[in-house]
Each structure stands twice: as C-alpha cells, then as structure tokens.
Tab-separated table of C-alpha atoms and ligand atoms in Angstrom:
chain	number	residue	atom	x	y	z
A	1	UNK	CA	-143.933	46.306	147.660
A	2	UNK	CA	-140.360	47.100	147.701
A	3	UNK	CA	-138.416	49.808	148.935
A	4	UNK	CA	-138.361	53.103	147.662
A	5	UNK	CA	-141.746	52.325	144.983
A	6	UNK	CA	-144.535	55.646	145.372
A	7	UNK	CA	-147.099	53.658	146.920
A	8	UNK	CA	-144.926	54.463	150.288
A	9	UNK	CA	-144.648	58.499	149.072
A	10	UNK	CA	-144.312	60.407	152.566
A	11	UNK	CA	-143.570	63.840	153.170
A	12	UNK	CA	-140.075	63.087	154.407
A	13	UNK	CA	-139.438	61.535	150.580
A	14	UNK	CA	-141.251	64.558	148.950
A	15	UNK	CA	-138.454	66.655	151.261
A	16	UNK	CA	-136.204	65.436	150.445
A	17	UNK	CA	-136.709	64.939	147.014
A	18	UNK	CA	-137.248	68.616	147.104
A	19	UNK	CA	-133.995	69.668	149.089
A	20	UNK	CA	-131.719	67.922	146.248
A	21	UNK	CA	-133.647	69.542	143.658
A	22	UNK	CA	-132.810	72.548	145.030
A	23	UNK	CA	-129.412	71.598	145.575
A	24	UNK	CA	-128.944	71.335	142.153
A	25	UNK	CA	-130.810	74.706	141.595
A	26	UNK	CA	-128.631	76.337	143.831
A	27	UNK	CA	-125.402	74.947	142.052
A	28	UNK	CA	-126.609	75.781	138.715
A	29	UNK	CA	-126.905	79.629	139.786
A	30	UNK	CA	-123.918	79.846	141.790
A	31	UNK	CA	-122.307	78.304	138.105
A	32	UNK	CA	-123.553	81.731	136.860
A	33	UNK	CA	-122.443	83.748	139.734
A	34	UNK	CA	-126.482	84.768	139.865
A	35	UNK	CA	-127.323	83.146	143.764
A	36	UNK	CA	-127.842	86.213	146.106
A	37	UNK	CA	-125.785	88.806	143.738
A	38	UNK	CA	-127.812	91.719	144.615
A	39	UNK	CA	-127.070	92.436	148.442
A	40	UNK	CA	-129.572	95.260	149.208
A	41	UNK	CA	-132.244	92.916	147.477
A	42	UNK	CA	-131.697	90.214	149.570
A	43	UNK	CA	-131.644	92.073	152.777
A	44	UNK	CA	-135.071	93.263	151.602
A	45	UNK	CA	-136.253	90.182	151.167
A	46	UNK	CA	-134.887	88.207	154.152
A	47	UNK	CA	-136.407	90.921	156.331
A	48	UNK	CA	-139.998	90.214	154.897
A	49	UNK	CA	-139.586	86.657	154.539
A	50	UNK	CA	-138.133	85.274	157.836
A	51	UNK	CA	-141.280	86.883	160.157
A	52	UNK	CA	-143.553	84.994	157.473
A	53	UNK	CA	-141.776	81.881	157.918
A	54	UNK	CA	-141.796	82.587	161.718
A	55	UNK	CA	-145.569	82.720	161.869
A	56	UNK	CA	-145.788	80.032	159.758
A	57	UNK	CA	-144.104	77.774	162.058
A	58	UNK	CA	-146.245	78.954	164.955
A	59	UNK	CA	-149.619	78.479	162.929
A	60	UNK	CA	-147.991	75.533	161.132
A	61	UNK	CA	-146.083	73.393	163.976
A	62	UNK	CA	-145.073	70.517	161.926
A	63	UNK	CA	-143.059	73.101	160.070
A	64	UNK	CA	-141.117	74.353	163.082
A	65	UNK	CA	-138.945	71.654	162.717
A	66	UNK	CA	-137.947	71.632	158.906
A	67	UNK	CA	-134.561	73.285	157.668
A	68	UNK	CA	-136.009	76.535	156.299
A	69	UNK	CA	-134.088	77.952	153.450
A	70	UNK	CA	-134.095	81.163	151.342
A	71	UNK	CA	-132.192	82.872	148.969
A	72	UNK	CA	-132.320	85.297	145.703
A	73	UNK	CA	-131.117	85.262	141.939
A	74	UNK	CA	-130.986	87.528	139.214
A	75	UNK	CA	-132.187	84.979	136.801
A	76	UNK	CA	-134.701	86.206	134.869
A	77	UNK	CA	-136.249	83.111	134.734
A	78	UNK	CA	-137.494	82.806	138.540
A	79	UNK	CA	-140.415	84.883	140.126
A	80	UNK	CA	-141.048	83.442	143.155
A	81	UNK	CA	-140.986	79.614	144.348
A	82	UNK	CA	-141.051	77.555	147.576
A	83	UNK	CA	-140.155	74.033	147.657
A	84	UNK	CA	-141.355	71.323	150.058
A	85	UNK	CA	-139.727	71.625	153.245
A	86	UNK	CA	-139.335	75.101	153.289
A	87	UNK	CA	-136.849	75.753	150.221
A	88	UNK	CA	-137.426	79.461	149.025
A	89	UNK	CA	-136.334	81.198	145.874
A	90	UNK	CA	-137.261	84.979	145.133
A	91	UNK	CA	-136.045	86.655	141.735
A	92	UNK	CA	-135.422	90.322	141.421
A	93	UNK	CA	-136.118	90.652	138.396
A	94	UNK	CA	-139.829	89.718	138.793
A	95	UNK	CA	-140.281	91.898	142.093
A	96	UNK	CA	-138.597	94.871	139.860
A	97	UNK	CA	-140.739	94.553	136.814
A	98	UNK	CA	-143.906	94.427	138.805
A	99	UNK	CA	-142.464	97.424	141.649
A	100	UNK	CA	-143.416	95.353	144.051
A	101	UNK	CA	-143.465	97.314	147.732
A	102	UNK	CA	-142.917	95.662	150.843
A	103	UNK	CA	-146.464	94.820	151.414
A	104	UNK	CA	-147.183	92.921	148.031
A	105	UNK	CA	-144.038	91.415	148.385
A	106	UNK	CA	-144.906	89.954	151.630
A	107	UNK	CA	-148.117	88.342	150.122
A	108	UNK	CA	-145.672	86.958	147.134
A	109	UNK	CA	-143.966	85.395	149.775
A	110	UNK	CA	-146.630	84.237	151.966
A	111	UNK	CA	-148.736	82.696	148.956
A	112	UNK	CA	-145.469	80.868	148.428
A	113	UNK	CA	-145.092	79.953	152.278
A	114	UNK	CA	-148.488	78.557	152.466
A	115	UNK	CA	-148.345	75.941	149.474
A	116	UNK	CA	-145.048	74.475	151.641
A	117	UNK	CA	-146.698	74.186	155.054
A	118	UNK	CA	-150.059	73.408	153.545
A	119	UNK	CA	-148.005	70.184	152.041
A	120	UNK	CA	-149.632	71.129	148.419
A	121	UNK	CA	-146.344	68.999	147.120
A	122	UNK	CA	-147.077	65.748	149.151
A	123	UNK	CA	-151.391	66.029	148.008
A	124	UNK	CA	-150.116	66.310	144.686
A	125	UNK	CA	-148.398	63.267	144.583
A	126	UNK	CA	-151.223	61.274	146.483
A	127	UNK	CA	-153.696	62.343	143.907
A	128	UNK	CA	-151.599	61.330	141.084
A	129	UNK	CA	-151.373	57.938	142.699
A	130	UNK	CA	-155.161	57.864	143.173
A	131	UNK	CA	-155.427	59.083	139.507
A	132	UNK	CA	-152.900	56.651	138.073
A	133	UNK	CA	-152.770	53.888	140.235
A	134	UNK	CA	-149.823	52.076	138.178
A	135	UNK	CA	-147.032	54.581	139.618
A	136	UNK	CA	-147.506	52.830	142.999
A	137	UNK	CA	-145.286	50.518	141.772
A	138	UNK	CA	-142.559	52.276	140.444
A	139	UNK	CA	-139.707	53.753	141.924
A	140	UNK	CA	-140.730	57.455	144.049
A	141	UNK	CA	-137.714	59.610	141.763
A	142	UNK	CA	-139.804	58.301	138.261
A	143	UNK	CA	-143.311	60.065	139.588
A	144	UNK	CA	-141.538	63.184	141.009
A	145	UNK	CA	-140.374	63.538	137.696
A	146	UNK	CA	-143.810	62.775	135.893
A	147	UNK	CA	-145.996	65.450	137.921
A	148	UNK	CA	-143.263	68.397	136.596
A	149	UNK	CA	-142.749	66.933	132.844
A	150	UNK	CA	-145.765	63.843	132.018
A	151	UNK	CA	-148.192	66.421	129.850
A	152	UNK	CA	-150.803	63.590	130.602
A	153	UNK	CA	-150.605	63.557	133.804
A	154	UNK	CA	-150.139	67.371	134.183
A	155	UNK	CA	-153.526	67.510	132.342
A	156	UNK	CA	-155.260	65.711	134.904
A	157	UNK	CA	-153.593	66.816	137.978
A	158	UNK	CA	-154.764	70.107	137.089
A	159	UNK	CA	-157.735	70.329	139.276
A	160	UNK	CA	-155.904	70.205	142.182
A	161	UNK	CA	-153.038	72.932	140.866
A	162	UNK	CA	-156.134	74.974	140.541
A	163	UNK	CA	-157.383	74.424	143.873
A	164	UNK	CA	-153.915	74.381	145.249
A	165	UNK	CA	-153.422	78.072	144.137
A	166	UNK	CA	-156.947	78.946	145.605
A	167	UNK	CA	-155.800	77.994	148.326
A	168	UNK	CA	-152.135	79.563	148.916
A	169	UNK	CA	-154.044	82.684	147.916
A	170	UNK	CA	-156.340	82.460	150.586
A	171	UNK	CA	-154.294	81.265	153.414
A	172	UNK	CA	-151.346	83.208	151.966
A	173	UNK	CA	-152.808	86.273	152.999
A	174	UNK	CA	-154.363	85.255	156.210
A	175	UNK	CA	-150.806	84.505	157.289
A	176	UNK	CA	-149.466	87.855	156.592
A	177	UNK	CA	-152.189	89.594	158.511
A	178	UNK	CA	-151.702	87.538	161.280
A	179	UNK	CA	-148.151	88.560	160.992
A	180	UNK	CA	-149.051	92.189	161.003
A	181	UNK	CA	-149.549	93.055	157.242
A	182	UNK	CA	-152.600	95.384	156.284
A	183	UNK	CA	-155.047	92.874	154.341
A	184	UNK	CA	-156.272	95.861	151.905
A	185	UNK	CA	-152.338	96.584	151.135
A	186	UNK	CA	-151.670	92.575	150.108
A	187	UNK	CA	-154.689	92.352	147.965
A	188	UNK	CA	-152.758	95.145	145.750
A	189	UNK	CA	-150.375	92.318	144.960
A	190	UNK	CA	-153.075	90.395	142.764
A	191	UNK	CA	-154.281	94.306	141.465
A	192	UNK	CA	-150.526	94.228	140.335
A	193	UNK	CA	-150.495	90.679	138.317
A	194	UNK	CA	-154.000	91.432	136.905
A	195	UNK	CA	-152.241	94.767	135.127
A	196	UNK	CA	-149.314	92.990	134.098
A	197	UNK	CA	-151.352	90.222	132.277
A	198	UNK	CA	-152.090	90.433	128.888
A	199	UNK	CA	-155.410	88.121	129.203
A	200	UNK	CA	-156.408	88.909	132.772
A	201	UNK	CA	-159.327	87.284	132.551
A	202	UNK	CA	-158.158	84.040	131.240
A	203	UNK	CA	-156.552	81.640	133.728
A	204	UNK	CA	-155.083	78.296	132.449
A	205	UNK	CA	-156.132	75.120	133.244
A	206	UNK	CA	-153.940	75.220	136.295
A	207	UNK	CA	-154.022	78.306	137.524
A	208	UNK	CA	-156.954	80.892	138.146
A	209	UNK	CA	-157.340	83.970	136.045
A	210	UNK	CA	-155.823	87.106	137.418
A	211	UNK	CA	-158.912	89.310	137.317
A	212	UNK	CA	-160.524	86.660	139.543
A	213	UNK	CA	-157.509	85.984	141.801
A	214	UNK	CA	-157.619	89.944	142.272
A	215	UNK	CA	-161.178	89.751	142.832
A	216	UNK	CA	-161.053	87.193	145.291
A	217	UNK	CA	-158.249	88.920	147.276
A	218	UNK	CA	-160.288	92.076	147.726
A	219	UNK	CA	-163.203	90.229	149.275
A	220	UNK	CA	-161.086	88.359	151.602
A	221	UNK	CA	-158.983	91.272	152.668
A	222	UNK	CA	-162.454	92.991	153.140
A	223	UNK	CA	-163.964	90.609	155.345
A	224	UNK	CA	-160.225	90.420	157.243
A	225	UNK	CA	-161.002	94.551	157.632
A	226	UNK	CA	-164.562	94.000	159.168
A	227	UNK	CA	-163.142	91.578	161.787
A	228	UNK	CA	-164.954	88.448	159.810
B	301	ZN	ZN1	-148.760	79.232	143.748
C-alpha cells in the first residue's frame, strides 16, 4: 500500500481534509464580504454555541483537543453545518426564516455538534471502503470527493446518512440538556422543520421525514422530562 491510498483513512486525514475544505469555504465568503457580516447574529450564536461545544468536549474527550471553529454567513445557501474536527458554519438566513429562539437554535447546533464528535465523517468513509472495496487503493483526496459528488455511491451510503441523522438527533439533544437546555423547548426545533416542509412526511433516502424526526424528538424529550 502506498502512502496517502484510503485503505489508511484515519480521523486525523478526515480532519484535515475537512479543515482545508473549510478553508476554502471560508475564503470563498470572505470573497463576498458574507463571513460573520451580521454582528448581533453572531454574538447570538457564539453565546449558544461555545457552552455546546464545551460540554461536548467534557462528554466527548477526544474532542477536547481539536481546534474548534465557528463562524456565520449571510449566504442564503447555508443552514447549519459542522465539519470534522469541529469546523462550524451557521447561516442567518435559515435561523431567520424558521424564527428560530435560543432554545431551537441550541438543538440546531447541538444536532450539528454531535455528528462531529460522534466521528459520523470518519464511519462514513469506512463504510464506503467496506462497500466499495476498490477505493482502498486510491489516493484518500479521490474518495473524499466521491462520498459528496459519486451519485452511486451516495445511493448506497445512504443507510448510514439515515442512521447518522438518527443519531445526531438523538444525542444532539441529550447534549443540550446536559448543558442546561429544557428537552420539551428543543423538541420545538423539529415542530419548526416539520411546518416549514412541504412533504413532512416524506424523508429522502438520506434523511428521515420531518413529521417523524418531530415525533421522535417529543418522545425523547419526554422520557428526558420523567428522569428516564
Ligand atoms: Zn445532520
């Protein structure tokens, strides 16, 4: 095997794949002059986020020592995204058309939080080597690019996306209660998407519908209530 091919995929390459990506995410909205242009937005955000983050890296301790990052755009493009190693990008103009409050914007965030210390990225790339055994030999920067733009391979890794999201959901808003949040006040978050959706109850192959994601919240947050 030689150096650099997937077969040796760690989560130190998925980082810092991830942390140029960004890099170049960054660059492309500072081009723009749309990287943390709304001050009062970003205050509001870093307040929320950085307590998250800070639990995280208590309940999370591998995490504690990765180079957390966060900032905000305008772009209408972004909602909400975390990238391995910690890399976090919140758009306004999501949280705006939604009115998110402080509450469902901390279970935005912490959803996002959890697929980064949960290492979704890293699983994702090990099951697309299980699934397609021939990347092991190819260079690591050809199969980070398949998983975002092979339709093929999207197809099949969508089982886990699926999962994945489950998941964040889940653990997302365990996190925020442990940081203080009221569990009844996230699940409103996911009451909030299902509205917004104009098929609520149809997910897509990767991601859950939002009438069951909303369903699923209020069970958790009501067994988080009762102390189970
Ligand atoms: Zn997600």
């Amino acid at each position: 095997m030689f150096h650099g091919a997937a077969q040796a995929v760690t989560q130190d390459e998925v980082m810092a794949g991830a942390a140029r990506l960004y890099g170049e995410r960054l660059a492309q909205l500072r081009a723009t002059r749309s990287l943390d242009d709304n001050a009062r937005f970003a205050a509001r955000i870093a307040a929320i986020a950085w307590p998250l983050i800070e639990q995280a890296k208590r309940d999370y301790p591998a995490s504690a020592s990765w180079t957390w990052e966060l900032h905000t755009t305008s772009d209408e493009q972004e909602n909400a995204s975390a990238m391995a190693g910690g890399k976090l990008l919140v758009g306004s103009a999501f949280a705006d058309r939604l009115s998110l409050n402080d509450a469902e914007m901390a279970m935005m965030l912490a959803h996002e939080i959890c697929h980064v210390v949960l290492l979704h990225n890293l699983r994702e790339h090990e099951e697309a080597l299980r699934l397609e055994p021939h990347w092991t030999t190819r260079p690591y920067a050809e199969l980070e690019h398949a998983i975002d733009n092979d339709t093929s391979l999207m197809r099949k890794l969508a089982r886990i996306n699926l999962s994945q999201e489950e998941e964040a959901d889940r653990e997302g808003m365990r996190l925020a209660a442990r940081a203080g949040w009221k569990p009844a006040e996230l699940a409103r978050f996911f009451r909030k998407i299902e509205r917004s959706s104009h098929t609520p109850h149809f997910g897509s192959i990767s991601h859950p519908a939002p009438a069951q994601r909303a369903r699923a919240a209020r069970e958790l947050a009501a067994a988080l209530e009762a102390g189970r």
